[in-house]
Coordinates of C-alpha atoms in Angstrom, one line a residue:
P298 CA 13.1 2.4 4.5
A299 CA 15.7 5.0 4.8
P300 CA 14.6 8.6 4.0
P301 CA 15.8 10.4 1.0
A302 CA 19.1 12.3 1.3
G303 CA 18.5 15.8 2.7
G304 CA 15.3 14.8 4.4
A305 CA 11.8 14.2 3.2
R306 CA 8.8 16.4 3.6
P307 CA 5.5 14.6 4.4
G308 CA 3.3 14.3 1.3
R309 CA 5.9 15.5 -1.1
R310 CA 7.5 13.5 -3.9
W311 CA 11.0 12.0 -3.4
W312 CA 11.8 13.9 -6.6
D313 CA 9.8 17.0 -7.5
P314 CA 10.7 18.1 -11.1
R315 CA 8.9 21.4 -10.7
E316 CA 11.6 22.5 -8.2
R317 CA 14.0 22.0 -11.1
R318 CA 16.4 19.9 -9.0
S319 CA 19.2 18.0 -10.7
L320 CA 18.5 14.3 -10.8
S321 CA 21.7 13.8 -8.9
A322 CA 19.8 14.5 -5.7
A323 CA 17.2 11.9 -6.8
V324 CA 19.8 9.3 -7.6
A325 CA 21.6 10.0 -4.3
A326 CA 18.3 9.5 -2.5
L327 CA 17.5 6.3 -4.5
L328 CA 21.0 4.9 -3.8
F329 CA 20.8 5.8 -0.1
A330 CA 17.4 4.0 0.1
G331 CA 19.0 0.9 -1.6
G332 CA 22.1 0.9 0.5
V333 CA 24.4 1.4 -2.5
G334 CA 27.3 3.8 -2.6
A335 CA 27.0 6.5 -5.3
G336 CA 30.5 6.0 -6.4
R337 CA 29.9 2.3 -7.1
A338 CA 26.6 2.8 -8.8
M339 CA 27.6 5.7 -11.0
G340 CA 31.1 4.5 -11.9
A341 CA 32.5 3.9 -15.3
G342 CA 31.8 0.1 -15.5
G343 CA 33.2 -3.1 -14.1
D344 CA 32.1 -5.8 -11.8
A345 CA 31.6 -3.5 -8.8
V346 CA 29.1 -1.5 -10.8
E347 CA 27.3 -4.5 -12.0
R348 CA 27.0 -6.0 -8.5
S349 CA 25.6 -2.7 -7.3
F350 CA 22.5 -2.9 -9.3
C351 CA 21.9 -6.7 -9.5
F352 CA 19.4 -8.4 -7.3
R353 CA 18.3 -12.0 -6.8
G354 CA 14.7 -12.8 -7.1
T355 CA 11.7 -11.4 -9.0
L356 CA 10.7 -7.8 -9.8
H357 CA 7.3 -6.9 -11.2
L358 CA 7.0 -4.0 -13.6
V359 CA 3.2 -3.3 -13.8
G360 CA 1.2 -0.7 -15.6
S361 CA 1.4 1.0 -19.0
T362 CA 0.6 -1.0 -22.1
A363 CA 2.1 1.7 -24.2
F364 CA 5.5 1.1 -22.6
E365 CA 5.3 -2.7 -22.8
K366 CA 7.7 -3.0 -25.8
T367 CA 10.4 -0.8 -24.2
A368 CA 9.9 -2.4 -20.8
D369 CA 10.5 -5.8 -22.4
A370 CA 13.8 -4.5 -24.0
I371 CA 14.9 -3.3 -20.5
R372 CA 14.0 -6.6 -19.0
R373 CA 16.1 -8.5 -21.5
G374 CA 19.0 -6.2 -21.1
Y375 CA 18.9 -6.4 -17.3
E376 CA 18.5 -10.1 -17.1
A377 CA 21.5 -10.5 -19.4
L378 CA 23.6 -8.5 -17.0
C379 CA 22.1 -10.0 -13.8
E380 CA 21.7 -13.8 -14.3
D381 CA 20.0 -14.3 -10.9
A382 CA 17.3 -11.7 -11.5
R383 CA 13.9 -12.2 -13.1
I384 CA 11.7 -9.3 -14.2
E385 CA 8.0 -9.8 -15.1
V386 CA 6.4 -7.2 -17.3
E387 CA 2.7 -6.9 -16.7
P388 CA 0.9 -4.4 -19.0
I389 CA -2.3 -3.8 -17.2
G390 CA -2.7 0.0 -17.8
S391 CA -1.1 3.0 -16.1
N392 CA -3.8 3.6 -13.5
E393 CA -4.2 -0.1 -12.7
G394 CA -0.4 -0.3 -12.3
V395 CA -0.5 2.5 -9.7
R396 CA -3.4 0.8 -7.9
A397 CA -1.3 -2.4 -7.7
L398 CA 1.3 -0.7 -5.5
T399 CA 1.0 -1.6 -1.8
P400 CA 3.2 -1.4 1.3
E401 CA 3.4 -5.2 1.1
N402 CA 4.9 -5.3 -2.4
A403 CA 7.0 -2.1 -2.1
A404 CA 10.2 -4.1 -2.3
S405 CA 9.3 -6.0 -5.5
T406 CA 6.9 -3.9 -7.6
I407 CA 7.3 -0.8 -9.7
A408 CA 4.4 0.9 -11.5
M409 CA 5.0 2.1 -15.1
H410 CA 2.9 5.3 -15.6
D411 CA 2.4 7.4 -18.7
G412 CA 3.2 10.9 -17.4
H413 CA 3.5 12.3 -13.9
L414 CA 0.8 11.9 -11.3
E415 CA -0.7 15.1 -10.0
P416 CA 1.3 16.4 -7.0
D417 CA -1.9 16.7 -5.0
S418 CA -3.1 13.2 -5.8
D419 CA -3.8 10.8 -3.0
E420 CA -0.9 8.6 -4.2
I421 CA 1.6 11.4 -3.8
R422 CA 0.1 13.4 -1.0
A423 CA -1.3 10.7 1.3
R424 CA 0.6 7.5 0.4
G425 CA 4.0 8.9 -0.4
F426 CA 4.5 7.4 -3.9
R427 CA 7.8 8.4 -5.4
G428 CA 8.4 8.9 -9.1
F429 CA 11.5 8.3 -11.3
P430 CA 11.2 9.6 -14.9
V431 CA 12.7 7.0 -17.2
T432 CA 12.3 8.0 -20.9
L433 CA 10.3 10.4 -23.1
V434 CA 7.6 8.5 -25.0
A435 CA 6.1 9.7 -28.2
F436 CA 2.6 8.7 -29.1
A437 CA 1.0 8.6 -32.5
V438 CA -2.4 9.5 -33.8
V439 CA -3.3 6.9 -36.4
V440 CA -5.9 6.4 -39.0
H441 CA -6.9 3.6 -41.4
K442 CA -5.2 4.4 -44.7
D443 CA -8.6 4.5 -46.6
A444 CA -9.4 7.8 -44.8
N445 CA -6.8 9.2 -47.3
V446 CA -5.5 11.7 -44.7
T447 CA -1.8 12.1 -43.9
G448 CA -1.9 14.9 -41.4
L449 CA -4.1 17.2 -39.3
T450 CA -3.6 20.4 -37.4
V451 CA -4.2 20.1 -33.7
E452 CA -7.2 22.3 -34.1
E453 CA -8.6 20.0 -36.8
L454 CA -8.0 17.0 -34.5
R455 CA -9.8 18.7 -31.7
S456 CA -12.7 19.4 -34.0
V457 CA -13.0 15.7 -34.8
Y458 CA -13.4 15.0 -31.1
S459 CA -15.6 18.0 -30.3
D460 CA -19.4 18.5 -30.2
G461 CA -20.7 19.5 -33.6
G462 CA -17.5 18.4 -35.4
P463 CA -17.2 16.5 -38.7
T464 CA -18.5 12.9 -38.8
G465 CA -16.8 12.0 -42.1
W466 CA -13.3 12.3 -43.5
S467 CA -14.5 14.1 -46.7
R468 CA -14.7 17.3 -44.6
F469 CA -10.9 17.4 -44.7
R470 CA -8.8 18.2 -47.8
G471 CA -8.3 15.0 -49.8
G472 CA -10.3 12.9 -47.3
A473 CA -12.3 9.9 -48.5
D474 CA -16.1 9.6 -48.2
V475 CA -16.0 7.3 -45.2
P476 CA -17.3 7.9 -41.7
I477 CA -15.0 8.8 -38.8
R478 CA -14.8 5.9 -36.3
M479 CA -13.0 6.7 -33.1
V480 CA -11.2 3.8 -31.4
S481 CA -10.2 5.0 -27.9
R482 CA -8.6 3.5 -24.8
T483 CA -10.7 2.7 -21.8
E484 CA -11.1 5.0 -18.8
G485 CA -7.9 4.8 -16.7
S486 CA -5.5 4.5 -19.6
G487 CA -2.5 6.8 -19.1
T488 CA -2.2 7.3 -22.8
R489 CA -5.9 8.4 -23.0
T490 CA -5.3 10.8 -20.1
I491 CA -2.4 12.4 -22.0
F492 CA -4.3 12.6 -25.2
E493 CA -7.3 14.3 -23.5
E494 CA -5.3 16.7 -21.3
Q495 CA -2.3 17.5 -23.5
V496 CA -3.6 17.2 -27.1
L497 CA -7.4 17.6 -27.1
R498 CA -7.7 19.7 -23.9
Q499 CA -11.2 18.3 -23.5
P500 CA -12.7 14.9 -22.8
E501 CA -13.4 12.4 -25.6
P502 CA -17.0 12.0 -26.8
E503 CA -19.3 9.6 -25.1
L504 CA -19.1 5.9 -25.8
S505 CA -21.5 4.9 -28.6
S506 CA -20.4 1.6 -30.0
R507 CA -19.2 -1.8 -28.9
D508 CA -18.1 -3.2 -32.3
C509 CA -16.6 0.1 -33.6
R510 CA -18.5 -0.3 -36.9
R511 CA -21.9 1.2 -36.0
K512 CA -23.6 2.9 -33.1
D513 CA -25.3 0.7 -30.6
E514 CA -29.1 0.8 -30.8
I515 CA -29.5 2.5 -27.5
R516 CA -26.9 5.1 -28.5
A517 CA -28.2 5.8 -32.0
A518 CA -28.6 9.5 -31.2
A519 CA -24.8 9.9 -30.5
R520 CA -23.0 12.2 -33.0
V521 CA -20.2 9.9 -33.8
I522 CA -19.1 6.2 -33.7
R523 CA -16.8 5.8 -30.8
C524 CA -15.7 2.6 -29.1
E525 CA -13.1 1.7 -26.5
R526 CA -10.4 -1.0 -26.3
S527 CA -8.3 -2.0 -23.2
S528 CA -4.9 -2.0 -24.8
Q529 CA -3.0 -0.2 -27.5
N530 CA -2.6 -3.4 -29.5
Q531 CA -6.4 -3.8 -29.6
V532 CA -6.7 -0.2 -30.7
L533 CA -4.2 -0.7 -33.5
E534 CA -5.8 -4.0 -34.6
T535 CA -9.2 -2.3 -34.8
V536 CA -7.9 0.7 -36.7
N537 CA -6.1 -1.6 -39.1
R538 CA -9.3 -3.4 -40.1
L539 CA -11.9 -0.6 -40.1
P540 CA -12.0 2.0 -42.9
G541 CA -12.3 5.5 -41.4
A542 CA -11.0 4.5 -37.9
I543 CA -8.9 6.9 -35.9
G544 CA -7.0 6.0 -32.7
Y545 CA -3.7 6.5 -30.8
A546 CA -0.9 4.4 -29.5
E547 CA 2.8 4.5 -28.7
L548 CA 4.8 5.5 -31.7
H549 CA 7.1 2.5 -32.2
V550 CA 4.3 -0.1 -31.8
A551 CA 2.1 1.9 -34.2
A552 CA 4.9 2.0 -36.8
D553 CA 5.0 -1.8 -37.2
G554 CA 3.9 -1.9 -40.8
R555 CA 4.1 -5.6 -41.1
R556 CA 1.7 -6.1 -38.2
Y557 CA -0.6 -3.1 -39.0
P558 CA -0.3 -2.6 -42.8
N559 CA -3.4 -0.4 -43.1
V560 CA -2.4 2.0 -40.2
R561 CA -1.1 5.4 -41.2
I562 CA 0.6 7.7 -38.6
L563 CA -0.7 11.3 -38.9
A564 CA 1.6 14.3 -38.7
L565 CA 0.3 16.9 -36.3
D566 CA 0.7 20.6 -37.2
G567 CA 3.1 19.4 -39.9
R568 CA 5.3 17.7 -37.3
R569 CA 6.2 14.0 -37.5
A570 CA 5.9 11.8 -34.3
D571 CA 9.4 11.6 -32.8
A572 CA 10.3 11.3 -29.1
A573 CA 14.0 12.0 -29.7
S574 CA 13.3 15.5 -31.1
A575 CA 10.0 16.2 -29.3
A576 CA 11.5 19.1 -27.3
A577 CA 13.1 20.7 -30.4
N578 CA 10.2 20.4 -32.8
R579 CA 7.4 20.8 -30.2
Y580 CA 5.6 17.6 -31.3
P581 CA 2.5 17.8 -29.1
F582 CA 1.8 14.2 -28.2
A583 CA 4.8 13.1 -26.0
A584 CA 5.2 12.5 -22.3
P585 CA 7.7 10.9 -19.8
E586 CA 7.3 7.4 -18.7
V587 CA 7.5 7.5 -14.9
F588 CA 8.4 4.6 -12.6
Y589 CA 6.5 4.8 -9.3
T590 CA 7.2 3.0 -6.0
Y591 CA 5.3 2.9 -2.8
G592 CA 7.6 5.1 -0.7
A593 CA 11.3 4.6 -0.8
P594 CA 12.3 1.0 -1.8
P595 CA 13.6 -1.0 1.1
N596 CA 17.3 -1.5 1.4
D597 CA 18.8 -4.1 -0.9
S598 CA 15.4 -4.8 -2.5
P599 CA 14.8 -5.7 -6.2
A600 CA 13.1 -2.3 -6.7
S601 CA 16.0 -0.4 -5.2
A602 CA 18.6 -2.2 -7.2
F603 CA 16.6 -1.9 -10.4
L604 CA 16.1 1.8 -10.1
T605 CA 19.8 2.2 -9.4
F606 CA 20.3 0.4 -12.7
M607 CA 18.0 2.8 -14.5
A608 CA 20.3 5.7 -13.7
S609 CA 23.3 3.9 -15.3
D610 CA 25.0 4.1 -18.7
Q611 CA 23.9 0.5 -19.4
A612 CA 20.2 1.5 -19.0
R613 CA 20.6 4.5 -21.2
R614 CA 22.2 2.4 -23.9
I615 CA 19.3 -0.1 -23.8
L616 CA 16.8 2.7 -24.0
R617 CA 18.5 4.3 -27.0
Q618 CA 18.7 0.9 -28.8
A619 CA 15.0 0.5 -28.2
G620 CA 14.4 3.9 -29.9
A621 CA 13.6 5.7 -26.7
A622 CA 15.0 9.0 -25.4
P623 CA 16.4 8.7 -21.8
C624 CA 15.2 11.2 -19.3
V625 CA 18.5 11.1 -17.4
S626 CA 21.7 12.3 -19.0
R627 CA 25.1 11.1 -18.0
D628 CA 25.7 14.2 -15.8
T629 CA 22.4 13.2 -14.0
L630 CA 20.4 16.1 -15.3
V631 CA 16.7 15.5 -16.2
S632 CA 15.8 16.7 -19.7
A633 CA 13.2 19.4 -19.7
P634 CA 10.4 17.4 -21.5
C635 CA 10.6 14.8 -18.7
Q636 CA 10.0 17.3 -16.0
A637 CA 6.5 17.9 -14.6
T638 CA 4.7 21.0 -15.7

């Protein structure tokens, strides 16, 4: 594959947000790798623009379960524009998605990852993975409505997950006399990583239950009831049926009241979950969704064409219609919340 415009340094990202570069350089690099002229790809519309980002064949979007709903909206929009293209969305978890990237599938596979990979990770430093921030995703902390809690401070939330913290909701103002049951994501979940690192700033407690209702016999000494589920839908289904349950999931999925009528979204520090205003109101549980490829996508490949599309007005329109906040503005600047810290 062709190197990024301006040259690439071994072991560095194709786009490094910490250097506060305009995404125009990233888009130029991306288009260069895909063999597409920037004028055609970033034009104001028309057949030439559409042809510049359409491919024939199949592209695999693998990874984040939290991003599945939005990814499916992107898939439908793209396939409507490009009738010879097929996109398969495979929600297998952020870390599993990254592990699925290989030199052999670099042309046809993109990993969806909640948040940026560490710049010194093996994927970035040794294997040359390249990231493209797509949209800011807001996550929700949710409880079963019978807990009778509508919001927590971040410090209160941390106390729930800390050693020696409360084991029942009655410890909080207005809380019901029901035990706290933590329903978490499994190890390797991007959402769990963001929750631990960005919100809790500590690991979650040890696993103590398989059914989420009671502690396993061999873990009876554990302080709290804590189980794990492999997808956000499983987390929400469990919170929906268990009084006292607390968990977390992508905001728009968690807000589906018809599917999860007993799930209540908590305000954090008095701030409602909202990706669109996360930067302004400092909502603490939001992160960019980043698309990763194994090196620069090969010329004229499905991955290259699709990433070109993601920098277009059409893609931004689809993201907004799905309730997501695009990371890339029309002048190709990356919004601050989407940059790596």
